[in-house]
Amino acid sequence: MNKRTIFCRSICLVGLSGLIAVAVSGSFAEDNKPSKKLVVGFSQVGAESGWRTANTESIKSEAAKRGIDLRFSDAQQKEENQIKAIRSFIAEGVDVIAFSPVVETGFEPVLREAKKAGIPVVLSDRAVKVSDDSLYKCFLGSDFIEEGRRAANEVAKLTGGKANVAELVGTVGSAPAIDRKKGFEEVMAKYPDMKIIMSQSGDFTRAKGKEVMEAFLKAPNAKDINVLFAHNDDMALGAIQAMEEAGIKPGTDIKIVSIDGVRGAFEAMKEGKLNVTVECNPLLGPQLFDLIEAVAAGKEVPKRVVTQEGVYEQSQAAAELPKRQY
Ligand code: GYE
């Protein structure tokens, strides 16, 4: 079967890079003097998953390719580290600040400081909740609610709409955890015999995914679980280990649907241990720097840019694996 769903949900995607490239090229060269490098401060969530590693790599390599002076800071999944990093970017007087917020709330004061200092902010991957939208220029990232809906549709297909779901939630308070749950529950509400019987955060990591799955399997109603929905592939991969150690056949005894589409998920699907992965594209570097360069040049940019992604089943894994870039 071919890649089933390709969504291009935003008009902003079409021709954006072309448009901006024209707008930006040569804007930093002054007569014969060497052109001034664009300085960008980027605060990354951490290194919690295969998705994140691919995202970091995409951002760093794209910055290097464009000759951008990238000040990269890893927040180790802690909001206070991100706030500190953003404050130091402001103190350094970078041209643009970009960041992928660990959680949605709590960034308003530091975003006000950036605005006061006249430094534009671009959100990458995850959104923030603020009372004033002018605190950031634009947000580039996936539609996490749609990913949650797609995951639930796959669960319905795998089980004929009869599912007792154990849910491994992402980082508490993060946009992808909140929205994936929301989209999943929205679709699940249409199926009277589909319910979530256990739900806990595995913080988007493989180790926590394993730990929480072990606890799920010790619960009195563990025998009722016939589906695992993991908010990312890494947690699903950890859970697969826990199932195998408990003598349960992942992908068969318990069907597994997760999100991201990292290489490890395709390998697990090839082995029949994972049933479906809903793609969430981490390769945001090129689109992100198109936006950053446009913002730095004072151009108008779309407030929201949605990335393109699909859904993959076990039957597609062997053919897709060699093509995966992350
Ligand atoms: O799904 C997960 C990562 O924000 C979309 O963060 C990202 C999520 C991704 O840790 O693997």
GROMACS .gro file of C-alpha atoms and ligand atoms in nm:
model
  337
    1MET     CA    1   0.000   0.000   0.000
    2ASN     CA    2   0.126   0.348  -0.070
    3LYS     CA    3   0.169   0.626   0.178
    4ARG     CA    4  -0.196   0.693   0.243
    5THR     CA    5  -0.229   1.041   0.367
    6ILE     CA    6  -0.035   1.342   0.267
    7PHE     CA    7  -0.174   1.662   0.404
    8CYS     CA    8  -0.065   2.000   0.288
    9ARG     CA    9  -0.282   2.200   0.519
   10SER     CA   10  -0.135   2.540   0.486
   11ILE     CA   11  -0.120   2.772   0.193
   12CYS     CA   12   0.184   2.918   0.366
   13LEU     CA   13   0.394   2.620   0.265
   14VAL     CA   14   0.359   2.676  -0.104
   15GLY     CA   15   0.636   2.885  -0.241
   16LEU     CA   16   0.738   3.020   0.098
   17SER     CA   17   1.106   2.943   0.058
   18GLY     CA   18   1.116   3.089  -0.292
   19LEU     CA   19   0.947   3.407  -0.183
   20ILE     CA   20   1.164   3.459   0.118
   21ALA     CA   21   1.488   3.367  -0.056
   22VAL     CA   22   1.428   3.655  -0.297
   23ALA     CA   23   1.343   3.889  -0.013
   24VAL     CA   24   1.647   3.803   0.193
   25SER     CA   25   1.931   3.741  -0.046
   26GLY     CA   26   2.205   3.998  -0.027
   27SER     CA   27   2.035   4.200   0.244
   28PHE     CA   28   2.333   4.190   0.476
   29ALA     CA   29   2.605   4.288   0.234
   30GLU     CA   30   2.723   4.648   0.265
   31ASP     CA   31   2.919   4.767  -0.038
   32ASN     CA   32   3.247   4.577  -0.043
   33LYS     CA   33   3.249   4.493   0.325
   34PRO     CA   34   3.193   4.128   0.417
   35SER     CA   35   2.824   4.069   0.496
   36LYS     CA   36   2.729   4.054   0.860
   37LYS     CA   37   2.636   3.710   0.985
   38LEU     CA   38   2.283   3.665   1.110
   39VAL     CA   39   2.294   3.573   1.480
   40VAL     CA   40   2.020   3.337   1.597
   41GLY     CA   41   1.968   3.207   1.950
   42PHE     CA   42   1.791   2.871   1.957
   43SER     CA   43   1.668   2.706   2.276
   44GLN     CA   44   1.600   2.336   2.220
   45VAL     CA   45   1.379   2.118   2.446
   46GLY     CA   46   1.648   1.856   2.511
   47ALA     CA   47   1.760   1.525   2.365
   48GLU     CA   48   1.471   1.312   2.488
   49SER     CA   49   1.386   1.120   2.170
   50GLY     CA   50   1.493   1.011   1.823
   51TRP     CA   51   1.262   1.281   1.691
   52ARG     CA   52   1.447   1.549   1.889
   53THR     CA   53   1.789   1.429   1.776
   54ALA     CA   54   1.677   1.453   1.413
   55ASN     CA   55   1.526   1.795   1.475
   56THR     CA   56   1.847   1.929   1.635
   57GLU     CA   57   2.055   1.791   1.351
   58SER     CA   58   1.827   1.950   1.091
   59ILE     CA   59   1.848   2.290   1.263
   60LYS     CA   60   2.225   2.283   1.315
   61SER     CA   61   2.307   2.165   0.965
   62GLU     CA   62   2.075   2.415   0.800
   63ALA     CA   63   2.226   2.702   1.002
   64ALA     CA   64   2.577   2.592   0.902
   65LYS     CA   65   2.473   2.566   0.537
   66ARG     CA   66   2.342   2.925   0.542
   67GLY     CA   67   2.642   3.068   0.730
   68ILE     CA   68   2.424   3.165   1.027
   69ASP     CA   69   2.586   3.221   1.368
   70LEU     CA   70   2.368   2.980   1.568
   71ARG     CA   71   2.380   3.003   1.947
   72PHE     CA   72   2.232   2.665   2.042
   73SER     CA   73   2.122   2.583   2.395
   74ASP     CA   74   1.984   2.250   2.525
   75ALA     CA   75   1.727   2.294   2.805
   76GLN     CA   76   1.732   1.931   2.919
   77GLN     CA   77   1.351   1.930   2.927
   78LYS     CA   78   1.342   2.207   3.190
   79GLU     CA   79   1.143   2.524   3.139
   80GLU     CA   80   1.363   2.726   3.377
   81ASN     CA   81   1.667   2.644   3.161
   82GLN     CA   82   1.482   2.773   2.855
   83ILE     CA   83   1.387   3.096   3.025
   84LYS     CA   84   1.752   3.146   3.129
   85ALA     CA   85   1.873   3.074   2.775
   86ILE     CA   86   1.627   3.321   2.625
   87ARG     CA   87   1.736   3.586   2.877
   88SER     CA   88   2.099   3.538   2.779
   89PHE     CA   89   2.010   3.561   2.409
   90ILE     CA   90   1.845   3.894   2.488
   91ALA     CA   91   2.156   4.009   2.680
   92GLU     CA   92   2.378   3.906   2.386
   93GLY     CA   93   2.157   4.103   2.150
   94VAL     CA   94   2.100   3.825   1.897
   95ASP     CA   95   1.908   3.915   1.579
   96VAL     CA   96   1.633   3.654   1.621
   97ILE     CA   97   1.536   3.413   1.899
   98ALA     CA   98   1.383   3.078   1.809
   99PHE     CA   99   1.276   2.810   2.051
  100SER     CA  100   1.078   2.494   2.096
  101PRO     CA  101   0.893   2.543   2.426
  102VAL     CA  102   0.906   2.245   2.663
  103VAL     CA  103   0.560   2.330   2.796
  104GLU     CA  104   0.289   2.571   2.680
  105THR     CA  105   0.263   2.809   2.973
  106GLY     CA  106   0.498   3.034   3.172
  107PHE     CA  107   0.684   3.206   2.888
  108GLU     CA  108   0.489   3.529   2.876
  109PRO     CA  109   0.723   3.742   3.096
  110VAL     CA  110   1.040   3.646   2.909
  111LEU     CA  111   0.866   3.694   2.574
  112ARG     CA  112   0.773   4.044   2.687
  113GLU     CA  113   1.140   4.108   2.768
  114ALA     CA  114   1.237   3.997   2.415
  115LYS     CA  115   0.973   4.221   2.263
  116LYS     CA  116   1.090   4.517   2.471
  117ALA     CA  117   1.445   4.454   2.348
  118GLY     CA  118   1.313   4.453   1.989
  119ILE     CA  119   1.418   4.091   1.923
  120PRO     CA  120   1.169   3.891   1.717
  121VAL     CA  121   1.079   3.540   1.833
  122VAL     CA  122   0.993   3.240   1.615
  123LEU     CA  123   0.838   2.927   1.768
  124SER     CA  124   0.958   2.596   1.634
  125ASP     CA  125   0.778   2.262   1.677
  126ARG     CA  126   0.576   2.341   1.993
  127ALA     CA  127   0.337   2.626   2.068
  128VAL     CA  128   0.299   2.851   2.374
  129LYS     CA  129  -0.015   2.985   2.541
  130VAL     CA  130   0.008   3.362   2.574
  131SER     CA  131  -0.251   3.634   2.617
  132ASP     CA  132  -0.089   3.844   2.345
  133ASP     CA  133  -0.009   3.686   2.009
  134SER     CA  134   0.225   3.968   1.913
  135LEU     CA  135   0.480   3.820   2.156
  136TYR     CA  136   0.597   3.590   1.875
  137LYS     CA  137   0.617   3.637   1.500
  138CYS     CA  138   0.521   3.290   1.387
  139PHE     CA  139   0.489   2.926   1.482
  140LEU     CA  140   0.622   2.648   1.259
  141GLY     CA  141   0.521   2.295   1.352
  142SER     CA  142   0.287   2.001   1.316
  143ASP     CA  143  -0.084   1.983   1.380
  144PHE     CA  144  -0.071   1.764   1.692
  145ILE     CA  145  -0.449   1.742   1.728
  146GLU     CA  146  -0.469   1.594   1.380
  147GLU     CA  147  -0.196   1.344   1.470
  148GLY     CA  148  -0.403   1.232   1.771
  149ARG     CA  149  -0.710   1.192   1.550
  150ARG     CA  150  -0.515   0.986   1.300
  151ALA     CA  151  -0.383   0.763   1.577
  152ALA     CA  152  -0.737   0.696   1.707
  153ASN     CA  153  -0.862   0.617   1.357
  154GLU     CA  154  -0.584   0.360   1.325
  155VAL     CA  155  -0.679   0.206   1.662
  156ALA     CA  156  -1.040   0.178   1.544
  157LYS     CA  157  -0.926   0.005   1.225
  158LEU     CA  158  -0.697  -0.237   1.406
  159THR     CA  159  -0.958  -0.340   1.661
  160GLY     CA  160  -1.290  -0.302   1.480
  161GLY     CA  161  -1.371  -0.026   1.728
  162LYS     CA  162  -1.333  -0.244   2.039
  163ALA     CA  163  -1.037  -0.116   2.231
  164ASN     CA  164  -0.923  -0.095   2.591
  165VAL     CA  165  -0.641   0.150   2.551
  166ALA     CA  166  -0.339   0.205   2.772
  167GLU     CA  167  -0.205   0.551   2.694
  168LEU     CA  168   0.154   0.668   2.731
  169VAL     CA  169   0.127   1.045   2.749
  170GLY     CA  170   0.411   1.280   2.649
  171THR     CA  171   0.563   1.548   2.872
  172VAL     CA  172   0.293   1.689   3.100
  173GLY     CA  173   0.190   2.039   2.991
  174SER     CA  174   0.361   2.017   2.650
  175ALA     CA  175   0.170   2.110   2.337
  176PRO     CA  176   0.210   1.768   2.170
  177ALA     CA  177   0.091   1.580   2.481
  178ILE     CA  178  -0.212   1.806   2.530
  179ASP     CA  179  -0.312   1.814   2.164
  180ARG     CA  180  -0.247   1.450   2.076
  181LYS     CA  181  -0.466   1.344   2.368
  182LYS     CA  182  -0.734   1.588   2.261
  183GLY     CA  183  -0.741   1.465   1.900
  184PHE     CA  184  -0.735   1.101   2.009
  185GLU     CA  185  -1.023   1.146   2.253
  186GLU     CA  186  -1.224   1.344   1.999
  187VAL     CA  187  -1.227   1.050   1.755
  188MET     CA  188  -1.259   0.790   2.031
  189ALA     CA  189  -1.585   0.953   2.143
  190LYS     CA  190  -1.742   0.827   1.820
  191TYR     CA  191  -1.677   0.465   1.921
  192PRO     CA  192  -1.879   0.346   2.223
  193ASP     CA  193  -1.652   0.041   2.272
  194MET     CA  194  -1.323   0.228   2.268
  195LYS     CA  195  -1.198   0.359   2.599
  196ILE     CA  196  -0.877   0.461   2.771
  197ILE     CA  197  -0.839   0.238   3.076
  198MET     CA  198  -0.495   0.358   3.188
  199SER     CA  199  -0.307   0.678   3.117
  200GLN     CA  200   0.023   0.808   3.248
  201SER     CA  201   0.311   1.026   3.131
  202GLY     CA  202   0.631   0.865   3.006
  203ASP     CA  203   0.786   1.208   2.939
  204PHE     CA  204   0.855   1.120   2.572
  205THR     CA  205   1.152   0.896   2.667
  206ARG     CA  206   1.219   0.529   2.605
  207ALA     CA  207   1.325   0.463   2.966
  208LYS     CA  208   1.009   0.616   3.115
  209GLY     CA  209   0.794   0.447   2.850
  210LYS     CA  210   0.930   0.113   2.964
  211GLU     CA  211   0.889   0.195   3.332
  212VAL     CA  212   0.527   0.308   3.295
  213MET     CA  213   0.437   0.009   3.076
  214GLU     CA  214   0.577  -0.221   3.346
  215ALA     CA  215   0.344  -0.053   3.595
  216PHE     CA  216   0.047  -0.082   3.354
  217LEU     CA  217   0.115  -0.455   3.320
  218LYS     CA  218   0.106  -0.497   3.698
  219ALA     CA  219  -0.234  -0.327   3.736
  220PRO     CA  220  -0.527  -0.549   3.839
  221ASN     CA  221  -0.698  -0.493   3.501
  222ALA     CA  222  -0.379  -0.541   3.295
  223LYS     CA  223  -0.536  -0.834   3.112
  224ASP     CA  224  -0.797  -0.602   2.957
  225ILE     CA  225  -0.541  -0.393   2.765
  226ASN     CA  226  -0.556  -0.473   2.393
  227VAL     CA  227  -0.408  -0.147   2.262
  228LEU     CA  228  -0.121   0.080   2.352
  229PHE     CA  229  -0.135   0.438   2.228
  230ALA     CA  230   0.202   0.608   2.284
  231HIS     CA  231   0.238   0.981   2.217
  232ASN     CA  232   0.577   0.909   2.060
  233ASP     CA  233   0.773   0.619   1.913
  234ASP     CA  234   1.044   0.622   2.179
  235MET     CA  235   0.794   0.551   2.457
  236ALA     CA  236   0.638   0.277   2.241
  237LEU     CA  237   0.982   0.120   2.191
  238GLY     CA  238   1.041   0.120   2.567
  239ALA     CA  239   0.696  -0.032   2.621
  240ILE     CA  240   0.771  -0.306   2.365
  241GLN     CA  241   1.068  -0.409   2.580
  242ALA     CA  242   0.849  -0.416   2.891
  243MET     CA  243   0.590  -0.632   2.712
  244GLU     CA  244   0.850  -0.878   2.588
  245GLU     CA  245   1.000  -0.908   2.935
  246ALA     CA  246   0.650  -0.985   3.067
  247GLY     CA  247   0.595  -1.256   2.802
  248ILE     CA  248   0.347  -1.049   2.600
  249LYS     CA  249   0.373  -1.030   2.220
  250PRO     CA  250   0.382  -0.662   2.120
  251GLY     CA  251   0.192  -0.590   1.799
  252THR     CA  252  -0.014  -0.907   1.841
  253ASP     CA  253  -0.137  -0.951   2.201
  254ILE     CA  254  -0.137  -0.575   2.239
  255LYS     CA  255  -0.168  -0.362   1.925
  256ILE     CA  256   0.055  -0.055   1.928
  257VAL     CA  257   0.001   0.283   1.763
  258SER     CA  258   0.250   0.564   1.816
  259ILE     CA  259   0.354   0.895   1.669
  260ASP     CA  260   0.672   1.036   1.504
  261GLY     CA  261   0.783   0.789   1.236
  262VAL     CA  262   1.146   0.752   1.349
  263ARG     CA  263   1.364   0.477   1.207
  264GLY     CA  264   1.331   0.260   1.520
  265ALA     CA  265   0.954   0.254   1.472
  266PHE     CA  266   0.991   0.131   1.115
  267GLU     CA  267   1.231  -0.139   1.233
  268ALA     CA  268   0.983  -0.247   1.500
  269MET     CA  269   0.702  -0.252   1.242
  270LYS     CA  270   0.916  -0.465   1.012
  271GLU     CA  271   0.952  -0.714   1.298
  272GLY     CA  272   0.575  -0.707   1.357
  273LYS     CA  273   0.612  -0.547   1.702
  274LEU     CA  274   0.456  -0.209   1.628
  275ASN     CA  275   0.140  -0.171   1.419
  276VAL     CA  276   0.124   0.190   1.305
  277THR     CA  277   0.327   0.508   1.332
  278VAL     CA  278   0.171   0.844   1.259
  279GLU     CA  279   0.436   1.068   1.109
  280CYS     CA  280   0.552   1.390   1.272
  281ASN     CA  281   0.827   1.546   1.067
  282PRO     CA  282   1.127   1.675   1.267
  283LEU     CA  283   1.321   1.808   0.968
  284LEU     CA  284   1.220   2.166   1.030
  285GLY     CA  285   1.559   2.333   0.967
  286PRO     CA  286   1.505   2.459   0.610
  287GLN     CA  287   1.155   2.597   0.674
  288LEU     CA  288   1.259   2.740   1.008
  289PHE     CA  289   1.550   2.940   0.866
  290ASP     CA  290   1.339   3.059   0.573
  291LEU     CA  291   1.111   3.213   0.834
  292ILE     CA  292   1.393   3.342   1.055
  293GLU     CA  293   1.569   3.513   0.765
  294ALA     CA  294   1.245   3.670   0.652
  295VAL     CA  295   1.170   3.796   1.003
  296ALA     CA  296   1.524   3.936   1.033
  297ALA     CA  297   1.474   4.121   0.704
  298GLY     CA  298   1.155   4.277   0.843
  299LYS     CA  299   0.928   4.082   0.605
  300GLU     CA  300   0.575   3.977   0.688
  301VAL     CA  301   0.553   3.603   0.761
  302PRO     CA  302   0.252   3.377   0.814
  303LYS     CA  303   0.159   3.342   1.182
  304ARG     CA  304   0.121   2.965   1.148
  305VAL     CA  305   0.304   2.723   0.918
  306VAL     CA  306   0.201   2.356   0.934
  307THR     CA  307   0.440   2.078   0.832
  308GLN     CA  308   0.353   1.796   0.593
  309GLU     CA  309   0.317   1.439   0.721
  310GLY     CA  310   0.157   1.097   0.668
  311VAL     CA  311   0.060   0.766   0.837
  312TYR     CA  312   0.244   0.433   0.793
  313GLU     CA  313   0.137   0.075   0.859
  314GLN     CA  314   0.336  -0.246   0.913
  315SER     CA  315   0.286  -0.354   0.552
  316GLN     CA  316   0.470  -0.043   0.431
  317ALA     CA  317   0.765  -0.065   0.672
  318ALA     CA  318   1.011  -0.270   0.465
  319ALA     CA  319   0.969  -0.053   0.156
  320GLU     CA  320   0.978   0.276   0.348
  321LEU     CA  321   1.271   0.201   0.579
  322PRO     CA  322   1.553   0.268   0.329
  323LYS     CA  323   1.394   0.603   0.240
  324ARG     CA  324   1.365   0.734   0.596
  325GLN     CA  325   1.582   1.035   0.670
  326TYR     CA  326   1.549   1.008   1.048
  327GYE     O1  327   0.680   1.380   1.910
  327GYE     C1  328   0.860   1.366   2.064
  327GYE     C2  329   0.953   1.469   2.114
  327GYE     O2  330   0.749   1.809   2.013
  327GYE     C3  331   0.676   1.691   1.824
  327GYE     O3  332   0.875   1.587   2.116
  327GYE     C4  333   0.772   1.697   1.936
  327GYE     C5  334   0.770   1.575   2.024
  327GYE     C6  335   0.795   1.442   1.955
  327GYE     O4  336   1.015   1.439   2.227
  327GYE     O5  337   0.925   1.249   2.022
   0.00000   0.00000   0.00000
